[in-house]
Coordinates of C-alpha atoms in Angstrom, one line a residue:
M1 CA -4.2 31.7 -1.3
E2 CA -1.7 32.4 1.5
N3 CA -3.1 35.8 2.5
G4 CA -6.8 34.8 1.8
N5 CA -7.2 37.6 -0.7
E6 CA -5.9 36.0 -3.8
I7 CA -7.7 37.3 -6.9
P8 CA -9.5 34.5 -8.9
E9 CA -8.1 33.8 -12.4
D10 CA -11.5 34.5 -14.0
A11 CA -12.0 37.8 -12.1
N12 CA -12.6 41.1 -13.8
E13 CA -9.9 43.6 -14.3
H14 CA -9.3 45.9 -11.3
C15 CA -10.8 43.2 -8.9
P16 CA -10.6 44.6 -5.3
G17 CA -10.0 41.1 -3.9
P18 CA -12.4 38.6 -2.2
Q19 CA -11.7 39.9 1.3
S20 CA -12.1 43.6 0.5
E21 CA -15.1 45.4 2.0
S22 CA -16.1 46.4 -1.6
A23 CA -15.8 42.8 -2.9
G24 CA -18.8 42.1 -5.2
K25 CA -20.1 45.6 -4.7
S26 CA -17.7 47.9 -6.6
D27 CA -18.3 49.0 -10.2
S28 CA -15.4 46.8 -11.3
C29 CA -17.3 43.7 -10.0
A30 CA -20.2 44.1 -12.5
G31 CA -20.6 41.0 -14.6
C32 CA -17.9 39.0 -12.8
P33 CA -18.8 35.3 -12.4
N34 CA -17.6 35.5 -8.7
Q35 CA -19.7 38.6 -7.9
E36 CA -22.4 37.0 -5.8
V37 CA -20.0 34.8 -3.9
C38 CA -17.7 37.7 -3.1
A39 CA -20.6 40.0 -2.0
T40 CA -22.0 37.5 0.4
A41 CA -18.8 35.9 1.8
P42 CA -17.7 36.9 5.3
K43 CA -14.8 39.4 5.3
G44 CA -11.7 39.3 7.4
P45 CA -10.1 36.3 9.2
D46 CA -12.2 33.2 9.4
P47 CA -12.9 32.4 13.1
D48 CA -13.4 28.8 12.3
L49 CA -9.8 28.4 11.3
V50 CA -8.9 28.7 15.0
A51 CA -11.2 25.8 15.9
I52 CA -9.7 23.8 13.0
A53 CA -6.2 24.5 14.1
E54 CA -7.1 23.2 17.6
R55 CA -8.6 20.0 16.3
M56 CA -5.7 19.4 14.0
A57 CA -3.1 20.0 16.7
T58 CA -3.4 16.3 17.7
V59 CA -2.7 15.1 14.1
K60 CA 0.9 14.5 13.4
H61 CA 0.8 13.9 9.6
K62 CA -1.8 15.0 7.0
I63 CA -1.7 13.5 3.5
L64 CA -4.0 14.5 0.6
V65 CA -4.8 11.9 -2.0
L66 CA -5.6 13.6 -5.3
S67 CA -6.3 12.7 -8.9
G68 CA -6.7 14.8 -12.1
K69 CA -9.4 12.5 -13.5
G70 CA -12.1 10.3 -12.0
G71 CA -12.0 6.5 -12.2
V72 CA -8.3 6.1 -11.7
G73 CA -8.5 4.3 -8.4
K74 CA -7.8 7.2 -6.1
S75 CA -10.3 6.1 -3.4
T76 CA -9.1 2.5 -3.6
F77 CA -5.5 3.8 -3.0
S78 CA -6.7 6.0 -0.1
A79 CA -8.5 3.1 1.5
Q80 CA -5.6 0.6 1.1
L81 CA -3.1 3.2 2.3
S82 CA -5.3 3.7 5.5
F83 CA -5.5 -0.1 6.0
A84 CA -1.7 -0.4 5.6
L85 CA -0.9 2.4 8.1
A86 CA -3.3 1.0 10.6
G87 CA -1.7 -2.4 10.1
M88 CA 1.6 -0.8 11.1
D89 CA 0.0 0.1 14.5
Y90 CA -0.4 3.8 13.6
Q91 CA -3.4 5.7 14.7
V92 CA -5.1 6.6 11.4
G93 CA -8.0 8.7 10.3
L94 CA -9.5 8.7 6.8
L95 CA -11.5 11.8 5.8
D96 CA -13.6 11.5 2.6
I97 CA -14.2 15.0 1.1
D98 CA -15.6 13.6 -2.2
I99 CA -19.0 15.1 -1.4
C100 CA -20.8 14.1 -4.5
G101 CA -19.2 10.6 -4.8
P102 CA -18.5 9.3 -1.3
S103 CA -17.2 5.7 -2.0
I104 CA -15.0 5.4 1.1
P105 CA -17.7 3.9 3.3
K106 CA -18.2 1.0 0.8
M107 CA -14.4 0.5 0.5
L108 CA -13.9 0.3 4.3
G109 CA -16.9 -2.1 4.8
L110 CA -18.9 0.6 6.6
E111 CA -22.0 1.0 4.6
G112 CA -25.1 1.7 6.6
Q113 CA -23.2 3.1 9.6
D114 CA -24.2 6.3 11.3
I115 CA -22.3 9.2 12.8
H116 CA -22.6 9.6 16.6
Q117 CA -22.1 12.8 18.5
S118 CA -20.6 13.2 21.9
N119 CA -19.7 16.2 24.1
L120 CA -16.3 16.3 22.2
G121 CA -18.0 16.5 18.7
W122 CA -18.8 14.1 15.9
S123 CA -17.2 10.6 16.4
P124 CA -15.6 8.9 13.4
V125 CA -16.9 5.5 12.4
Y126 CA -14.3 3.0 13.3
V127 CA -13.1 0.0 11.3
E128 CA -10.6 -1.0 14.0
D129 CA -9.6 0.7 17.2
N130 CA -6.9 2.6 15.3
L131 CA -8.7 3.4 12.1
G132 CA -11.5 5.9 12.0
V133 CA -13.5 7.2 9.0
M134 CA -15.6 10.3 8.3
S135 CA -17.7 10.7 5.2
I136 CA -20.9 12.4 4.1
G137 CA -21.9 8.9 3.0
F138 CA -22.7 8.2 6.6
M139 CA -25.2 11.1 6.6
L140 CA -27.3 10.1 3.6
P141 CA -30.7 8.7 4.3
N142 CA -30.4 6.5 1.3
P143 CA -27.1 5.3 -0.3
D144 CA -28.5 6.1 -3.7
E145 CA -29.3 9.7 -2.7
A146 CA -27.7 12.3 -5.0
V147 CA -25.8 15.1 -3.3
I148 CA -26.7 18.2 -5.4
W149 CA -24.8 21.0 -3.6
R150 CA -23.2 24.2 -4.8
G151 CA -19.7 25.2 -3.8
P152 CA -20.4 27.1 -0.6
R153 CA -22.4 24.2 0.9
K154 CA -19.6 21.7 0.0
N155 CA -17.1 24.0 1.6
G156 CA -19.3 24.3 4.7
I157 CA -19.4 20.5 5.3
I158 CA -15.6 20.2 4.8
K159 CA -15.1 22.9 7.3
Q160 CA -17.5 21.1 9.7
F161 CA -15.6 17.8 9.3
L162 CA -12.3 19.5 10.2
K163 CA -13.6 21.5 13.2
D164 CA -16.3 19.3 14.6
V165 CA -14.9 15.7 14.3
Y166 CA -13.1 14.4 17.3
W167 CA -10.3 12.2 16.0
G168 CA -8.2 12.2 19.2
E169 CA -4.5 11.6 18.8
L170 CA -3.7 10.6 15.2
D171 CA -0.4 9.7 13.6
Y172 CA -1.9 10.1 10.1
L173 CA -4.9 11.8 8.6
V174 CA -5.5 10.6 5.0
V175 CA -7.8 12.9 3.0
D176 CA -9.5 11.4 0.0
A177 CA -10.4 14.3 -2.3
P178 CA -12.6 14.3 -5.5
P179 CA -11.0 14.5 -8.9
G180 CA -9.9 17.9 -10.3
T181 CA -8.9 21.2 -8.8
S182 CA -12.2 22.7 -7.7
D183 CA -14.0 24.0 -4.6
E184 CA -13.2 21.1 -2.3
H185 CA -9.5 21.2 -3.1
I186 CA -9.2 25.0 -2.5
S187 CA -11.1 24.7 0.7
I188 CA -9.1 21.8 2.2
V189 CA -5.9 23.6 1.4
Q190 CA -7.1 26.9 2.9
F191 CA -8.5 25.2 6.0
L192 CA -5.4 23.0 6.7
Q193 CA -2.5 25.1 5.4
E194 CA -1.8 26.8 8.7
T195 CA -1.8 23.5 10.5
G196 CA 0.8 22.0 8.2
I197 CA 0.1 19.5 5.3
D198 CA 2.8 16.9 4.7
G199 CA 1.9 16.8 1.0
A200 CA -0.2 15.2 -1.7
I201 CA -0.1 11.8 -3.4
I202 CA -1.4 12.0 -6.9
V203 CA -3.0 8.9 -8.5
T204 CA -3.2 8.4 -12.3
T205 CA -3.4 5.7 -15.0
P206 CA -0.7 5.4 -17.6
Q207 CA -2.4 6.8 -20.7
E208 CA -1.9 10.4 -21.9
V209 CA -5.6 11.3 -21.5
S210 CA -5.2 10.9 -17.7
L211 CA -1.7 12.4 -17.5
I212 CA -3.0 15.6 -19.1
D213 CA -5.2 16.2 -16.1
V214 CA -2.5 15.0 -13.6
R215 CA -0.2 17.7 -14.9
K216 CA -2.8 20.3 -13.9
E217 CA -3.0 18.6 -10.5
V218 CA 0.8 18.9 -10.0
S219 CA 0.5 22.6 -11.1
F220 CA -2.2 23.2 -8.6
C221 CA -0.1 21.8 -5.8
K222 CA 2.8 23.9 -6.7
K223 CA 0.6 27.1 -6.9
V224 CA -0.9 26.6 -3.4
G225 CA 2.4 25.4 -1.8
I226 CA 1.5 21.8 -1.2
P227 CA 4.5 19.4 -1.6
V228 CA 3.9 16.6 -4.0
L229 CA 5.0 13.4 -2.2
G230 CA 4.8 11.5 -5.4
V231 CA 2.7 10.1 -8.2
V232 CA 1.3 6.6 -8.3
E233 CA 0.6 5.0 -11.6
N234 CA -2.5 2.8 -11.0
M235 CA -3.9 0.1 -13.3
S236 CA -0.5 -0.2 -14.8
G237 CA -1.3 -3.2 -16.9
L238 CA -3.5 -6.2 -16.0
Q239 CA -1.7 -8.9 -14.1
Q240 CA -3.4 -12.1 -13.1
P241 CA -2.3 -15.6 -12.2
L242 CA -2.8 -17.8 -15.2
A243 CA -4.9 -20.2 -13.1
D244 CA -7.4 -17.4 -12.6
V245 CA -7.7 -16.4 -16.2
R246 CA -10.9 -17.2 -18.2
F247 CA -10.5 -18.6 -21.7
M248 CA -13.1 -17.8 -24.4
R249 CA -13.4 -19.0 -28.0
V250 CA -14.9 -16.4 -30.4
T251 CA -16.6 -17.9 -33.4
E252 CA -16.7 -16.4 -36.9
T253 CA -20.1 -14.9 -36.1
G254 CA -18.8 -13.2 -33.0
E255 CA -20.4 -15.6 -30.5
E256 CA -18.4 -16.4 -27.3
K257 CA -18.0 -19.9 -26.0
E258 CA -16.5 -20.6 -22.5
E259 CA -13.4 -22.8 -22.8
T260 CA -11.8 -22.2 -19.4
E261 CA -12.3 -25.8 -18.1
W262 CA -10.9 -27.3 -21.3
A263 CA -7.9 -24.9 -21.4
L264 CA -6.9 -25.4 -17.8
E265 CA -7.1 -29.2 -18.1
Y266 CA -5.0 -29.0 -21.2
I267 CA -2.3 -26.9 -19.4
K268 CA -2.3 -29.1 -16.3
K269 CA -1.8 -32.2 -18.5
N270 CA 0.8 -30.8 -21.0
A271 CA 2.5 -27.8 -19.2
P272 CA 1.5 -27.6 -15.6
E273 CA 4.5 -25.3 -14.8
L274 CA 2.6 -22.6 -16.7
L275 CA 0.0 -22.4 -13.9
N276 CA 2.7 -20.8 -11.7
L277 CA 3.0 -17.8 -14.1
V278 CA 1.2 -14.5 -14.0
A279 CA -0.4 -13.4 -17.2
C280 CA 0.3 -9.7 -18.0
T281 CA -1.1 -7.4 -20.7
E282 CA -1.3 -3.7 -21.3
V283 CA -4.8 -2.2 -20.9
F284 CA -4.0 1.5 -21.3
D285 CA -1.7 3.0 -23.9
S286 CA 1.6 3.8 -22.1
S287 CA 3.7 4.4 -25.3
R288 CA 4.5 8.0 -24.3
G289 CA 6.3 6.9 -21.1
G290 CA 3.4 7.0 -18.6
A291 CA 3.6 8.6 -15.2
A292 CA 7.4 8.0 -14.8
K293 CA 8.2 10.2 -17.8
M294 CA 5.7 12.9 -16.7
C295 CA 7.3 13.0 -13.2
A296 CA 10.8 13.4 -14.7
Q297 CA 9.5 16.3 -16.9
M298 CA 7.7 18.0 -14.0
G299 CA 10.3 17.4 -11.3
V300 CA 8.1 15.4 -8.9
P301 CA 8.8 11.9 -7.4
F302 CA 7.5 8.8 -9.1
L303 CA 6.4 6.4 -6.4
G304 CA 5.7 3.4 -8.5
K305 CA 3.2 1.3 -10.4
V306 CA 0.2 -0.7 -9.2
P307 CA -1.0 -3.3 -11.7
M308 CA -4.7 -3.8 -12.3
D309 CA -5.5 -6.8 -10.1
P310 CA -9.1 -8.3 -10.0
Q311 CA -8.4 -9.4 -6.5
L312 CA -7.8 -5.8 -5.4
G313 CA -11.0 -4.8 -7.0
K314 CA -12.8 -7.5 -5.1
A315 CA -11.2 -6.5 -1.8
S316 CA -12.4 -2.9 -2.4
E317 CA -15.9 -4.2 -3.1
E318 CA -15.9 -6.2 0.1
G319 CA -14.5 -3.4 2.2
R320 CA -11.4 -5.2 3.4
S321 CA -7.6 -4.8 3.4
C322 CA -5.6 -6.3 0.5
F323 CA -2.7 -7.0 3.0
T324 CA -4.4 -9.4 5.3
D325 CA -4.2 -12.5 3.1
Q326 CA -2.4 -13.8 0.0
K327 CA -5.2 -13.1 -2.4
C328 CA -3.9 -9.8 -3.8
G329 CA -0.7 -11.4 -4.9
V330 CA 0.3 -8.9 -7.5
S331 CA -1.2 -5.6 -6.2
A332 CA -0.4 -5.8 -2.4
P333 CA 3.4 -6.1 -2.9
A334 CA 3.4 -3.1 -5.3
L335 CA 1.4 -1.0 -2.8
K336 CA 3.8 -2.0 0.0
R337 CA 6.8 -0.8 -2.0
I338 CA 5.1 2.5 -2.7
I339 CA 4.0 3.1 0.9
A340 CA 7.5 2.3 2.1
K341 CA 8.8 5.3 0.1
F342 CA 7.0 8.0 2.0
V343 CA 6.3 6.4 5.4
P344 CA 9.6 6.9 7.3
D345 CA 9.2 4.2 9.9
H346 CA 7.8 1.6 7.6
K347 CA 9.8 -1.5 8.7
V348 CA 7.8 -2.6 11.7
S349 CA 8.1 -6.2 12.8
G350 CA 5.1 -8.4 12.2
T351 CA 3.0 -5.8 10.3
A352 CA 1.7 -5.8 6.8
V353 CA 4.1 -3.4 5.2
D354 CA 7.9 -3.9 5.2
N355 CA 10.8 -3.9 2.9
G356 CA 10.8 -7.6 2.4
A357 CA 7.4 -7.6 0.7

């Protein structure tokens, strides 16, 4: 990866290397799954890397948000991390490189927005003056349009985002990547490595089926030289104020009957102090120790747990920050504690994130 000529793991024996003039053309390339890509790829140093380096020279910190498996809340974390940093008066950019599943426009409340071009390049779509967003979701003629692209075309749009988007002076660029360790991940590392990447935050859920893939993500980061800033265990149990819980009665025949009104009236009358409690339950199996144990085994930091909070899901659906009101009473404090661990100057007076949260 570092010298641009790393031999793919699935390459044939005696592979000449992707940057060799004989790549994809020598006898040893016959039958290799990478043959066509190697034969047609440009050889030698990539001239676009210079343009990318010039663009990224105005970005102080670059953070990748990764996940081994889809559906663990990685984009939700990326969105709320960006909201939090912007709330601390940092200049923030959020780059969505999940080409086939661009959910960031929805989570930032920017659906239907278009990208504009100036003499400086593409302009990000702004949520606030200090929070800009770029995503292929802004380029689709229809939000339901499927993006059916092969690897080279995905890589091309990621490169274009990095070299053609004019972010201006940024304190933080948060990169929301798709799940796994495929084309997009290799590309973003190759394109940004020379400009300096602060590290990666990896998002998981507690159960072993998710952690299996997260271990691969940690291994990927170590192989390509990206520091792991830490692992976040998302959806770490369901926590909800008892007053917001719905109560159902299930009959012997399996029918459900709503009993919420009756149950809440009964609690108010007989034990009103219970309404100040938060109901908690495990949703995923964490009997094997969850992300904390995995981090200890693999020697990477464990940043903390974020409980499953219906109010956080609602905030994401509505494209708003979970830090601006008291609705996300269980998830927002957990997110604040996590962010405080890797943002060095996190105690800013009057902002959403501080040690006292």
